[in-house]
mmCIF file of C-alpha atoms in Angstrom:
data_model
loop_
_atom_site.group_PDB
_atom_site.id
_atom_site.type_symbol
_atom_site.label_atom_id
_atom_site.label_comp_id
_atom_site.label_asym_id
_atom_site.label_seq_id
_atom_site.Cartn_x
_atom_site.Cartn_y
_atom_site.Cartn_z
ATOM 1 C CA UNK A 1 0.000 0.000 0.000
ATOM 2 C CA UNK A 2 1.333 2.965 -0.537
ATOM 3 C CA UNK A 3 0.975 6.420 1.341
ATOM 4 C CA UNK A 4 -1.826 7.451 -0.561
ATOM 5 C CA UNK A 5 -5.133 6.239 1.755
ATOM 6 C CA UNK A 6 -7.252 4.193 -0.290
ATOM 7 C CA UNK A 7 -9.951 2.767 2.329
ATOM 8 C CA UNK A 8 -11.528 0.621 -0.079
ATOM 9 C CA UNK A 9 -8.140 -1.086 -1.324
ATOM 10 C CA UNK A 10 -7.466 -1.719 2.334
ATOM 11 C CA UNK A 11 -10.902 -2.948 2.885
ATOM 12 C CA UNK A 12 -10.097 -5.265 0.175
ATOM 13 C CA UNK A 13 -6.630 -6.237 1.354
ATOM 14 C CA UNK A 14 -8.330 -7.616 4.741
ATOM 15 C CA UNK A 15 -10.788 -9.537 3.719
ATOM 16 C CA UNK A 16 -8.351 -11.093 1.637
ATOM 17 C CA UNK A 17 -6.610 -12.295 4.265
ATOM 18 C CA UNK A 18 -9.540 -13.025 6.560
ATOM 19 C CA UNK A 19 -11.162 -15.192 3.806
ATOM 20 C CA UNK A 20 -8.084 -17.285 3.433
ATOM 21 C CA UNK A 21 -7.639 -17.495 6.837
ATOM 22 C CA UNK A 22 -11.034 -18.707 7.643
ATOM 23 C CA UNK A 23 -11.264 -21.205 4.442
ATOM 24 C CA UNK A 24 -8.457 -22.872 5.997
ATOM 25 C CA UNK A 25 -10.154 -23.346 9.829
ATOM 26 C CA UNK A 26 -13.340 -24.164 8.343
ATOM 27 C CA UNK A 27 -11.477 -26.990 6.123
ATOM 28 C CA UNK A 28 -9.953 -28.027 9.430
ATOM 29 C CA UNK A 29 -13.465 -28.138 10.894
ATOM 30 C CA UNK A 30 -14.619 -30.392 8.449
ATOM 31 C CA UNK A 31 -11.769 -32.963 8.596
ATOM 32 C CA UNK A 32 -13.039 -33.662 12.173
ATOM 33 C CA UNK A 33 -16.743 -34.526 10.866
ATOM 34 C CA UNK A 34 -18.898 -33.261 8.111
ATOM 35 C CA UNK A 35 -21.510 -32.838 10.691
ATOM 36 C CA UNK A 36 -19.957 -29.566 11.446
ATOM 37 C CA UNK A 37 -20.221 -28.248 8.283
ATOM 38 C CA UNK A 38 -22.972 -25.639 10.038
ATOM 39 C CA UNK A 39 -20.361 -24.305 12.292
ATOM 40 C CA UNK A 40 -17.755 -24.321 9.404
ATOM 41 C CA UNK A 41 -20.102 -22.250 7.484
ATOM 42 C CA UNK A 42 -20.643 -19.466 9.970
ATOM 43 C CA UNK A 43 -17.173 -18.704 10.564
ATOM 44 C CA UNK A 44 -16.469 -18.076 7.021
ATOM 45 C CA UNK A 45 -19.559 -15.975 7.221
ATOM 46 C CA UNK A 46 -19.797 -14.040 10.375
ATOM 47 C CA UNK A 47 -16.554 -12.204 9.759
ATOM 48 C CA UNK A 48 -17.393 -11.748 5.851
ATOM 49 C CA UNK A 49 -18.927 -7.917 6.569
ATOM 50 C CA UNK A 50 -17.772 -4.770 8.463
ATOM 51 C CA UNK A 51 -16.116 -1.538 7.534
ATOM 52 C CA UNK A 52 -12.267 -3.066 8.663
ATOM 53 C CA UNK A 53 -12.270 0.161 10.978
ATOM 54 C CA UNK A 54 -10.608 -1.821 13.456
ATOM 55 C CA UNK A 55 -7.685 -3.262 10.953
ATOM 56 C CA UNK A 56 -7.328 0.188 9.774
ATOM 57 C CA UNK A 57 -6.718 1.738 13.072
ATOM 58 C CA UNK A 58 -4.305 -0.905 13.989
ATOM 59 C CA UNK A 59 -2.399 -0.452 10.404
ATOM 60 C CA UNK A 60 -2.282 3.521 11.034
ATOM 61 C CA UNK A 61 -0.669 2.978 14.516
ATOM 62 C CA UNK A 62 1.968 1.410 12.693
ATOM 63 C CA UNK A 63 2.601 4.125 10.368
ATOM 64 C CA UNK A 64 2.084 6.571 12.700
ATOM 65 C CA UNK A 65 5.414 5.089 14.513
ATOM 66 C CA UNK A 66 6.914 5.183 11.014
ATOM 67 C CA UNK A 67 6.947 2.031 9.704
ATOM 68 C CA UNK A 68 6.351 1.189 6.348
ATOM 69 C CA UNK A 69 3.654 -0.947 4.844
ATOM 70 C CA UNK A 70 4.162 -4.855 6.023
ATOM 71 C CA UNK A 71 1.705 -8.259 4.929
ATOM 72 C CA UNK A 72 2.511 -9.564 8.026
ATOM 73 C CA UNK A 73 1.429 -6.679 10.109
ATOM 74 C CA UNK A 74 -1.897 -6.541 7.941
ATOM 75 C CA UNK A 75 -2.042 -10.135 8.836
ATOM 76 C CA UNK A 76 -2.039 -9.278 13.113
ATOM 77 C CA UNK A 77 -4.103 -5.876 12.303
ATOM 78 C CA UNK A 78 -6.962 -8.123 10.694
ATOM 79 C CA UNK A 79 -7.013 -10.315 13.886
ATOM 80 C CA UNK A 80 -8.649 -7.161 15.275
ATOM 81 C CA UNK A 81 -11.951 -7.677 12.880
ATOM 82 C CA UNK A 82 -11.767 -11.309 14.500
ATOM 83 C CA UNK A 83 -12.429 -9.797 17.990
ATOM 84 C CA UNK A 84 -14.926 -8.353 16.555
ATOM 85 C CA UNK A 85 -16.501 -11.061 15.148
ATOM 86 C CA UNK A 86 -16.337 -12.795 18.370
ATOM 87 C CA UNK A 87 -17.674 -9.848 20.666
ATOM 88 C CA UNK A 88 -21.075 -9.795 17.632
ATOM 89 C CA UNK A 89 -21.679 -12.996 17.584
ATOM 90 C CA UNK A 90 -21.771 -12.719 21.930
ATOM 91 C CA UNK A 91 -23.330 -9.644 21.639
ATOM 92 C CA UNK A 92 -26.240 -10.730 19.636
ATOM 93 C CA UNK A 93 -26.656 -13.643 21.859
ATOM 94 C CA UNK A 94 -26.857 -11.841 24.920
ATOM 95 C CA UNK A 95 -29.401 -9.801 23.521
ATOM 96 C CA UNK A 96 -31.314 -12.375 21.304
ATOM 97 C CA UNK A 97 -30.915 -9.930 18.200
ATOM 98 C CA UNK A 98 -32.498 -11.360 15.241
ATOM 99 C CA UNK A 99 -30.392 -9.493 12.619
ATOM 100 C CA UNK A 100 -26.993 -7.951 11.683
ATOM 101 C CA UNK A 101 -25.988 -6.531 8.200
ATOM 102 C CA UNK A 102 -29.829 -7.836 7.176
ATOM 103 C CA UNK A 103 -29.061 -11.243 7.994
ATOM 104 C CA UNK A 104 -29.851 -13.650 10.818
ATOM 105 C CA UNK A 105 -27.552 -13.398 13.879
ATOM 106 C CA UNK A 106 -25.502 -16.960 14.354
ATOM 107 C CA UNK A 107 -28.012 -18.010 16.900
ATOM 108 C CA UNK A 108 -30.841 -17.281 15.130
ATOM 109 C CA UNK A 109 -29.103 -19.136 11.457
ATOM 110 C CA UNK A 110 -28.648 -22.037 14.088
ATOM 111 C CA UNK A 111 -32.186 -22.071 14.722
ATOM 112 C CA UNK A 112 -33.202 -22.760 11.270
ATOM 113 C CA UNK A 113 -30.865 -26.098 10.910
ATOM 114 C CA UNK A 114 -33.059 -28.064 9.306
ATOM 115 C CA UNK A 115 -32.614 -31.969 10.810
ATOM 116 C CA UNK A 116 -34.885 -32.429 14.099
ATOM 117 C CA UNK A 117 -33.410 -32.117 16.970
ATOM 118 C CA UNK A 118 -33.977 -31.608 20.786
ATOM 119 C CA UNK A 119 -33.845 -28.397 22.266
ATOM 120 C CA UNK A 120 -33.908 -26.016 19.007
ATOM 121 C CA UNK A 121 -33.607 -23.004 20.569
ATOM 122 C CA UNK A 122 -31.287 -24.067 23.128
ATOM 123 C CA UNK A 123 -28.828 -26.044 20.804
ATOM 124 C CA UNK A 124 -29.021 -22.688 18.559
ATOM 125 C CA UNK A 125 -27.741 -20.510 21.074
ATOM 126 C CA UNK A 126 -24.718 -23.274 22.541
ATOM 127 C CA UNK A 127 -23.711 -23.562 19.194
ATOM 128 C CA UNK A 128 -23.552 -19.978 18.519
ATOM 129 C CA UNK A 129 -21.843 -19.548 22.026
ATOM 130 C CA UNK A 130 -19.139 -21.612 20.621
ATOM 131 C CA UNK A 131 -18.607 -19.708 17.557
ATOM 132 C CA UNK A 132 -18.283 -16.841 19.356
ATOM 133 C CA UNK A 133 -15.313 -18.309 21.301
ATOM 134 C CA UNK A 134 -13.444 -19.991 18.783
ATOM 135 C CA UNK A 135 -13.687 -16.478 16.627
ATOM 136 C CA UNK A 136 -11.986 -14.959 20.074
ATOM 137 C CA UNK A 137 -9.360 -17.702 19.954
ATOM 138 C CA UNK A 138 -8.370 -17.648 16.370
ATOM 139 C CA UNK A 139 -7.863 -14.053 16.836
ATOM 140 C CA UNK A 140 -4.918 -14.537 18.579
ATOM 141 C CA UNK A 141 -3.974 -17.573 16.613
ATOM 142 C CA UNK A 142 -3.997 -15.083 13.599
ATOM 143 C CA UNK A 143 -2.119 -12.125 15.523
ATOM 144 C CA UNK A 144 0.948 -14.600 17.082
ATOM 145 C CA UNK A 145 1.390 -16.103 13.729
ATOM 146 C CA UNK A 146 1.185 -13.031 11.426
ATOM 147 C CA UNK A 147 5.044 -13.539 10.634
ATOM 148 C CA UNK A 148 5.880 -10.605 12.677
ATOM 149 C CA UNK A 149 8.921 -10.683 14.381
ATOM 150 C CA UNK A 150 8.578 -12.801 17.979
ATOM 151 C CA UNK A 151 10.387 -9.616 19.780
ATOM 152 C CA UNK A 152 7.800 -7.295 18.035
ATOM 153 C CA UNK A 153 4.344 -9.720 18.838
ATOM 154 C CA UNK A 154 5.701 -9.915 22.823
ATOM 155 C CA UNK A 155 5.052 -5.992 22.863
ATOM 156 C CA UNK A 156 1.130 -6.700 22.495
ATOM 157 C CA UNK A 157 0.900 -9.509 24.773
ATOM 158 C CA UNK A 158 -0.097 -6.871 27.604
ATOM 159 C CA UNK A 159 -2.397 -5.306 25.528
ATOM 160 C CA UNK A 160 -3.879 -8.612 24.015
ATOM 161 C CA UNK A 161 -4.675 -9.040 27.932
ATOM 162 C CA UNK A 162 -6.288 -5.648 28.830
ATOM 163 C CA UNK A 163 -8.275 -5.745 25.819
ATOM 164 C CA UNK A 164 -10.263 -8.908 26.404
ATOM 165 C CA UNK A 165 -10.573 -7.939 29.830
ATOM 166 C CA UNK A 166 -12.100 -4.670 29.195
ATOM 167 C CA UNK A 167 -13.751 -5.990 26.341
ATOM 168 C CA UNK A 168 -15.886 -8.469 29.038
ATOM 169 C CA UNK A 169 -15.900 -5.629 31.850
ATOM 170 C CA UNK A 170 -18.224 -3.655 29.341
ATOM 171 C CA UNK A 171 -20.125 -6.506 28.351
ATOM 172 C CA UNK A 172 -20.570 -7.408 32.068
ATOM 173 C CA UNK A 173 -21.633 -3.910 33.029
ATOM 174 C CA UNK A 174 -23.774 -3.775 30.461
ATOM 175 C CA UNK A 175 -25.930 -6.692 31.908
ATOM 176 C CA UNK A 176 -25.666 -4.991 35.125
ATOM 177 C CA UNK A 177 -26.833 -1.935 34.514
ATOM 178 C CA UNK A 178 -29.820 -2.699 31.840
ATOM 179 C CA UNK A 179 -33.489 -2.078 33.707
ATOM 180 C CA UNK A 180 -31.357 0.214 36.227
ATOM 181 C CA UNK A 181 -32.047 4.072 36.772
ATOM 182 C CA UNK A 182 -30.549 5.808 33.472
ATOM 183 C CA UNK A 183 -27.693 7.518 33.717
ATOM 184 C CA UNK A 184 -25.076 9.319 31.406
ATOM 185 C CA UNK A 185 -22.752 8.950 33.257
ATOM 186 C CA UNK A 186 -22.870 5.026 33.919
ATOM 187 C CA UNK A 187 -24.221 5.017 29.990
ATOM 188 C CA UNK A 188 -20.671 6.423 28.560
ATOM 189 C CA UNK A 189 -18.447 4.190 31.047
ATOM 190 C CA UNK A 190 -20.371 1.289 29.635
ATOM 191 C CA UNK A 191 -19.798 2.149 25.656
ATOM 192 C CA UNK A 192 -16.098 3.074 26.626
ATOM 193 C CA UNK A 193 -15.390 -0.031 27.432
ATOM 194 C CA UNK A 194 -18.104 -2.535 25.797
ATOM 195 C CA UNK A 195 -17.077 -0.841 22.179
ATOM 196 C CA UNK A 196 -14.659 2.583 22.157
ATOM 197 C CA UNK A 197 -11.626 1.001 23.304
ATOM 198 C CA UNK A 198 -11.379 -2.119 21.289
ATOM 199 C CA UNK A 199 -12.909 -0.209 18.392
ATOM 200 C CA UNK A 200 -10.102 2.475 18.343
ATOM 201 C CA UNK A 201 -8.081 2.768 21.134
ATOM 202 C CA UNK A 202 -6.040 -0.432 21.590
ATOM 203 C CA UNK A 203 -6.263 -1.423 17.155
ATOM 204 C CA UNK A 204 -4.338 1.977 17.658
ATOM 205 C CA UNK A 205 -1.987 0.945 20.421
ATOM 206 C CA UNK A 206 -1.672 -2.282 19.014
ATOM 207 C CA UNK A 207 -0.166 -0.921 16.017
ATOM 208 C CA UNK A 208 2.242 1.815 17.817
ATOM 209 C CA UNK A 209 3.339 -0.949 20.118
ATOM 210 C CA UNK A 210 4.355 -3.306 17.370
ATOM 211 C CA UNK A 211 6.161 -0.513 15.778
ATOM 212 C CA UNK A 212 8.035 -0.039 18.710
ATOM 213 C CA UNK A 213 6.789 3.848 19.039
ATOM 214 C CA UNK A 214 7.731 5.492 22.289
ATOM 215 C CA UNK A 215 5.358 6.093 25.315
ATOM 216 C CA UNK A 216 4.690 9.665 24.366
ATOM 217 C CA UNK A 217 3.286 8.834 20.867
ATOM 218 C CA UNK A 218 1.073 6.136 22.301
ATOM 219 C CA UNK A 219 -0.022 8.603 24.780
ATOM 220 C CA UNK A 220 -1.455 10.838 21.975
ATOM 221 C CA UNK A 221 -2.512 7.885 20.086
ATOM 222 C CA UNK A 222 -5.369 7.151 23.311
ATOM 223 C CA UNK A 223 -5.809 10.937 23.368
ATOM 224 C CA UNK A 224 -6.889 10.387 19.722
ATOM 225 C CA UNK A 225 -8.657 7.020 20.590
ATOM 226 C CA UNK A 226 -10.991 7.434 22.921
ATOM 227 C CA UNK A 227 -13.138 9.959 22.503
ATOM 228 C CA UNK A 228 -13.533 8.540 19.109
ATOM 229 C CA UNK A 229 -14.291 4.924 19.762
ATOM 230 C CA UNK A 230 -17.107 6.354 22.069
ATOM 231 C CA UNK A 231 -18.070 8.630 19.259
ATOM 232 C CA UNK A 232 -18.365 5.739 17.083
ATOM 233 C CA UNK A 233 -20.794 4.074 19.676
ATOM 234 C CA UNK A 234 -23.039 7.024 20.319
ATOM 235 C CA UNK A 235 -23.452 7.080 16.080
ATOM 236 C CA UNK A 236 -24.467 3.364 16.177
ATOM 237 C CA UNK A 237 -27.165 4.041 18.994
ATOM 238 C CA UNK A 238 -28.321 6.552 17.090
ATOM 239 C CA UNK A 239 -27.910 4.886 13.729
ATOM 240 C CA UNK A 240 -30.275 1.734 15.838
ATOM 241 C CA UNK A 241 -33.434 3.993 17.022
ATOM 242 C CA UNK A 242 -33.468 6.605 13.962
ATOM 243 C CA UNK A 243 -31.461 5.001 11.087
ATOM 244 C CA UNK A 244 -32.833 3.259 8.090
ATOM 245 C CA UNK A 245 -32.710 -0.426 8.785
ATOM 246 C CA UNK A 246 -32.273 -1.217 4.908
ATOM 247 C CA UNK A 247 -28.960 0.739 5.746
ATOM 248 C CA UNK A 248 -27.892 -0.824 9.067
ATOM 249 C CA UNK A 249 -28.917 -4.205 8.464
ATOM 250 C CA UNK A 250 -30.211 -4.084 12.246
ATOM 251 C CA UNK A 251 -33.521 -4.949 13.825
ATOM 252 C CA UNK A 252 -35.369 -1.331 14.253
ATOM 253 C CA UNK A 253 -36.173 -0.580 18.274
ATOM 254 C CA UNK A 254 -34.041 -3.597 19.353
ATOM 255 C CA UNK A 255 -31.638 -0.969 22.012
ATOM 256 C CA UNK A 256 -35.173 -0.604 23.360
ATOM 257 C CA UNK A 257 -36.726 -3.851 23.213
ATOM 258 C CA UNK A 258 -33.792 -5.084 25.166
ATOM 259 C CA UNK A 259 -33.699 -2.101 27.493
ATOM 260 C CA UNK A 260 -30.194 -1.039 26.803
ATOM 261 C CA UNK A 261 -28.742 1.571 28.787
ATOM 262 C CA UNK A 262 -27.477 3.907 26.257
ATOM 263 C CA UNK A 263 -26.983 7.475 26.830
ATOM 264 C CA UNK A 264 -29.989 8.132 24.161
ATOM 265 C CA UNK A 265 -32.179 6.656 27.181
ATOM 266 C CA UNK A 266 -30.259 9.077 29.949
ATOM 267 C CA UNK A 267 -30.832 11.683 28.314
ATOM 268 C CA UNK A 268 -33.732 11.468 27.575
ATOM 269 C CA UNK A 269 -34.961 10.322 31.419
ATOM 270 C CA UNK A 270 -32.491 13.394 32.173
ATOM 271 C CA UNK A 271 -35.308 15.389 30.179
ATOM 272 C CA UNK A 272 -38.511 14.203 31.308
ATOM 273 C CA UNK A 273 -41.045 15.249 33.249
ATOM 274 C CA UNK A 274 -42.634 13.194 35.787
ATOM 275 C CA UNK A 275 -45.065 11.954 33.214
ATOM 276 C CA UNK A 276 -43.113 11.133 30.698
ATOM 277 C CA UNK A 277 -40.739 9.389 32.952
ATOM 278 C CA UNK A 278 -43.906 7.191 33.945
ATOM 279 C CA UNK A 279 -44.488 6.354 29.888
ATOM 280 C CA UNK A 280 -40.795 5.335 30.118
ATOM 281 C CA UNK A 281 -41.319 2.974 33.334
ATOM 282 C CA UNK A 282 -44.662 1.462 31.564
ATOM 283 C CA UNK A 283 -42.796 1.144 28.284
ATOM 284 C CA UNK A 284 -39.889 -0.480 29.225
ATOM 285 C CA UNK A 285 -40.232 -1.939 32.757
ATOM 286 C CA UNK A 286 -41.452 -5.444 33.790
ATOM 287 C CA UNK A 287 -40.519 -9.464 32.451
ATOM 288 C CA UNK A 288 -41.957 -9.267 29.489
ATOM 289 C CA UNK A 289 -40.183 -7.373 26.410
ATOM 290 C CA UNK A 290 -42.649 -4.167 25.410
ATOM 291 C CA UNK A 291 -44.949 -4.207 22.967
ATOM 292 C CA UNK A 292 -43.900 -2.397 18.951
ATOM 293 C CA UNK A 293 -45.952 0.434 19.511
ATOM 294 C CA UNK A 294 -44.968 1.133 23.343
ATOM 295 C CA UNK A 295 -41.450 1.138 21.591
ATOM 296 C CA UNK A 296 -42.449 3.642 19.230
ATOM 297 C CA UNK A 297 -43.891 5.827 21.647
ATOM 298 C CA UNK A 298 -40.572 6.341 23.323
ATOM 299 C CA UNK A 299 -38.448 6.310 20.511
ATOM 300 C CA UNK A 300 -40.908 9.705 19.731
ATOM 301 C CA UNK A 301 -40.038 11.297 23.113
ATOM 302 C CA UNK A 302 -36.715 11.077 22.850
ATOM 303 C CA UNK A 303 -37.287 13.225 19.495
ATOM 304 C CA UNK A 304 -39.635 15.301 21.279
ATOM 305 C CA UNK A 305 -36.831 15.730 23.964
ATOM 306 C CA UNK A 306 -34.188 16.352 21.958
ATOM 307 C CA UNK A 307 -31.909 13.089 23.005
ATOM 308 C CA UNK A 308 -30.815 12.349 19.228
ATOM 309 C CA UNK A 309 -29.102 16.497 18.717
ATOM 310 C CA UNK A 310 -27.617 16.168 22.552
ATOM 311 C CA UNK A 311 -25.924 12.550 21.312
ATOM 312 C CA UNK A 312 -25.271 14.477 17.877
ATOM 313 C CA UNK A 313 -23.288 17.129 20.214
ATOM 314 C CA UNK A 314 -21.171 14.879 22.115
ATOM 315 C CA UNK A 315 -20.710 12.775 18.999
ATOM 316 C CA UNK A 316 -19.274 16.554 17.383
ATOM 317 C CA UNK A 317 -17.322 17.000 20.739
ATOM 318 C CA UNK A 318 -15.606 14.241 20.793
ATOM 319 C CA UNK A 319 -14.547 14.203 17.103
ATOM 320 C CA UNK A 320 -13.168 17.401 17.210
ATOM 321 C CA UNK A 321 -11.372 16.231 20.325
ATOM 322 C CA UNK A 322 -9.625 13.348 18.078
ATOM 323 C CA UNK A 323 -8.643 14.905 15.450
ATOM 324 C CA UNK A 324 -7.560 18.402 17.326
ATOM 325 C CA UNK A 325 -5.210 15.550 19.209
ATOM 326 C CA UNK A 326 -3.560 14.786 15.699
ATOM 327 C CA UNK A 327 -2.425 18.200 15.505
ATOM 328 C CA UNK A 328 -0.325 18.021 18.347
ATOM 329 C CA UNK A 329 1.331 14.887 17.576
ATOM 330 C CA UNK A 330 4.404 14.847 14.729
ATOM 331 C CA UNK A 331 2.908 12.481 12.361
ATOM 332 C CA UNK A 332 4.096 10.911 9.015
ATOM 333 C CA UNK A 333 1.806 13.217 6.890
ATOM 334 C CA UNK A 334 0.116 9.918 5.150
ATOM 335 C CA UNK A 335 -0.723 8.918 9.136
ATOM 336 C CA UNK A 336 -1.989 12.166 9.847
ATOM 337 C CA UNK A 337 -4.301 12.064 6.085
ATOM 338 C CA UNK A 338 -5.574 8.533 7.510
ATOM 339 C CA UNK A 339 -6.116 9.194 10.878
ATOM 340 C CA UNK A 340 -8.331 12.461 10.064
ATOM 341 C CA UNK A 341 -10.369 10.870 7.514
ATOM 342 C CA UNK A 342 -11.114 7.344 10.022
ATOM 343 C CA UNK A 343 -11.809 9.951 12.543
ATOM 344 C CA UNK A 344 -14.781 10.910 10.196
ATOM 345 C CA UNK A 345 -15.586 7.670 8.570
ATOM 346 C CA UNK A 346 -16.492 6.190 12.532
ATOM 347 C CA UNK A 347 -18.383 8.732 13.523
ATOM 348 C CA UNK A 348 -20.002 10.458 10.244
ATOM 349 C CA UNK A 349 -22.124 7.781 8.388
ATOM 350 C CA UNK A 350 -25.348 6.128 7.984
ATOM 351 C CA UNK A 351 -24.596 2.607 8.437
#
């Protein structure tokens, strides 16, 4: 590649190596028993869409250290769309989605299998479970033997270790917190480190820390990272109440249905009157998941409250934020181009 960003080469580049990469486990699967041809199937398939954000940022962490263009470190950076992979397919589980990028979530493709069996719903969901995992482990089965350097992989170990902590912290407080009092506050701590960080943040540091690049540039690099991997998060809540599913490929109302806390939700308790906080309680309290049009209703307060522009603002904040960071930093001028145009392709867009 050369310094010239071309996202849709590198887009190209990754799945290149994903695909191969997953033909090859899935042909592994199937030399155990053809009866696993299911599970074979999804793992060629469940990593097969996505922007390659997370590749990118790890590639441009690289370069930002000033190191040039490498297959084997696009090899480790596309282990970070495998965590992602893994983190969807647990995601959608948790929350019994029924669709992502206008297809069936794993569980839900289980479900359809179409010998009898016992259980459906419950071999569905172990199944996907265990897709979910071994998409987690071949991530770092992809990273450790990206033909990197030994000296230069040990760098990441650390960070290989915060980053599936944090990554199940978020998930955790997620669950936690869901049917609790909204709060903003709680809200942003649980997108920071459910999605931001592995999102941005540590590709980033992954990158820098491969390349060797000194503390102070890393430093900068999380400056950059942060605020934009929650800005990235706050555009997908949006995008999931008040984008056009034929865009997202996502279930319409399902941050609702499941009761999410997301900070569209705080803010929008934040700006309710005792009424309307009673419609809230109604709508999305109790056992049973709401009803469509109870749904509805609240997805039209939080218009009438003006959630979606107060998300829009921090989501302007905290882009500015990032890429005012780049500024500061001395940059190869191809890392800086790259880094200011991800900066906008995460948080500006409609899918």
């Amino acid at each position: 590649m050369s310094d010239v960003w071309a996202p849709e080469a590198f887009k190209t580049r990754t799945d290149t190596v994903l695909a191969g990469f997953l033909d090859d486990e899935a042909a592994e699967l199937l030399a155990v028993d053809d009866a696993l041809d299911p599970l074979a199937e999804a793992l060629r398939t469940t990593a097969r869409h996505g922007k390659r954000l997370r590749a990118a940022f790890c590639y441009w962490g690289w370069r930002a250290a000033g190191q040039p263009d490498s297959d084997a470190l696009m090899r480790a950076a596309a282990a970070m769309e495998l965590v992602h992979a893994a983190a969807v397919v647990h995601d959608d589980l948790i929350d019994d989605s029924p669709l992502r990028h206008g297809r069936p979530t794993a569980h839900h493709a289980f479900a359809t299998l179409p010998h009898p069996r016992r259980r459906p719903r419950e071999t569905a969901r172990a199944l996907a479970l265990l897709l979910g995992d071994h998409l987690m482990a071949l991530a770092g089965r992809l990273y450790s033997e990206s033909g990197l350097p030994a000296a230069y992989l040990s760098r990441g170990r650390p960070l290989w270790a915060a980053l599936a902590r944090e990554l199940v912290a978020g998930e955790a407080l997620e669950i936690l917190h869901t049917g609790g009092l909204p709060d903003t506050g709680t809200s942003l701590k649980v997108i920071r480190y459910k999605t931001a960080k592995y999102t941005v943040e540590q590709p980033l540091l992954l990158g820098a820390l491969l390349a060797g690049a000194p503390a102070p540039l890393r430093e900068g690099l999380s400056r950059y990272g942060l605020p934009l991997g929650e800005a990235f998060q706050l555009r997908d809540d949006l995008l999931g109440l008040f984008g056009d599913p034929a865009r997202t490929g996502k279930a319409p109302l399902d941050d609702l249905r499941t009761g999410r806390p997301t900070v569209l939700l705080a803010e929008t308790w934040s700006a309710a009157g005792p009424a309307q906080r009673d419609l809230l309680r109604r709508a999305l309290a109790g056992d049973r998941p709401p009803e469509a049009d109870a749904l509805r209703e609240v997805r039209a307060l939080m218009a009438e409250l003006g959630a979606p522009a107060r998300v829009e603002r921090l989501i302007a904040g905290r882009v500015e934020e990032a890429v005012r960071t780049l500024d500061e930093l001395d940059l190869p001028r191809a890392a800086h181009r790259a880094l200011t145009d991800l900066a906008h392709r995460a948080a500006v867009r409609h899918h």
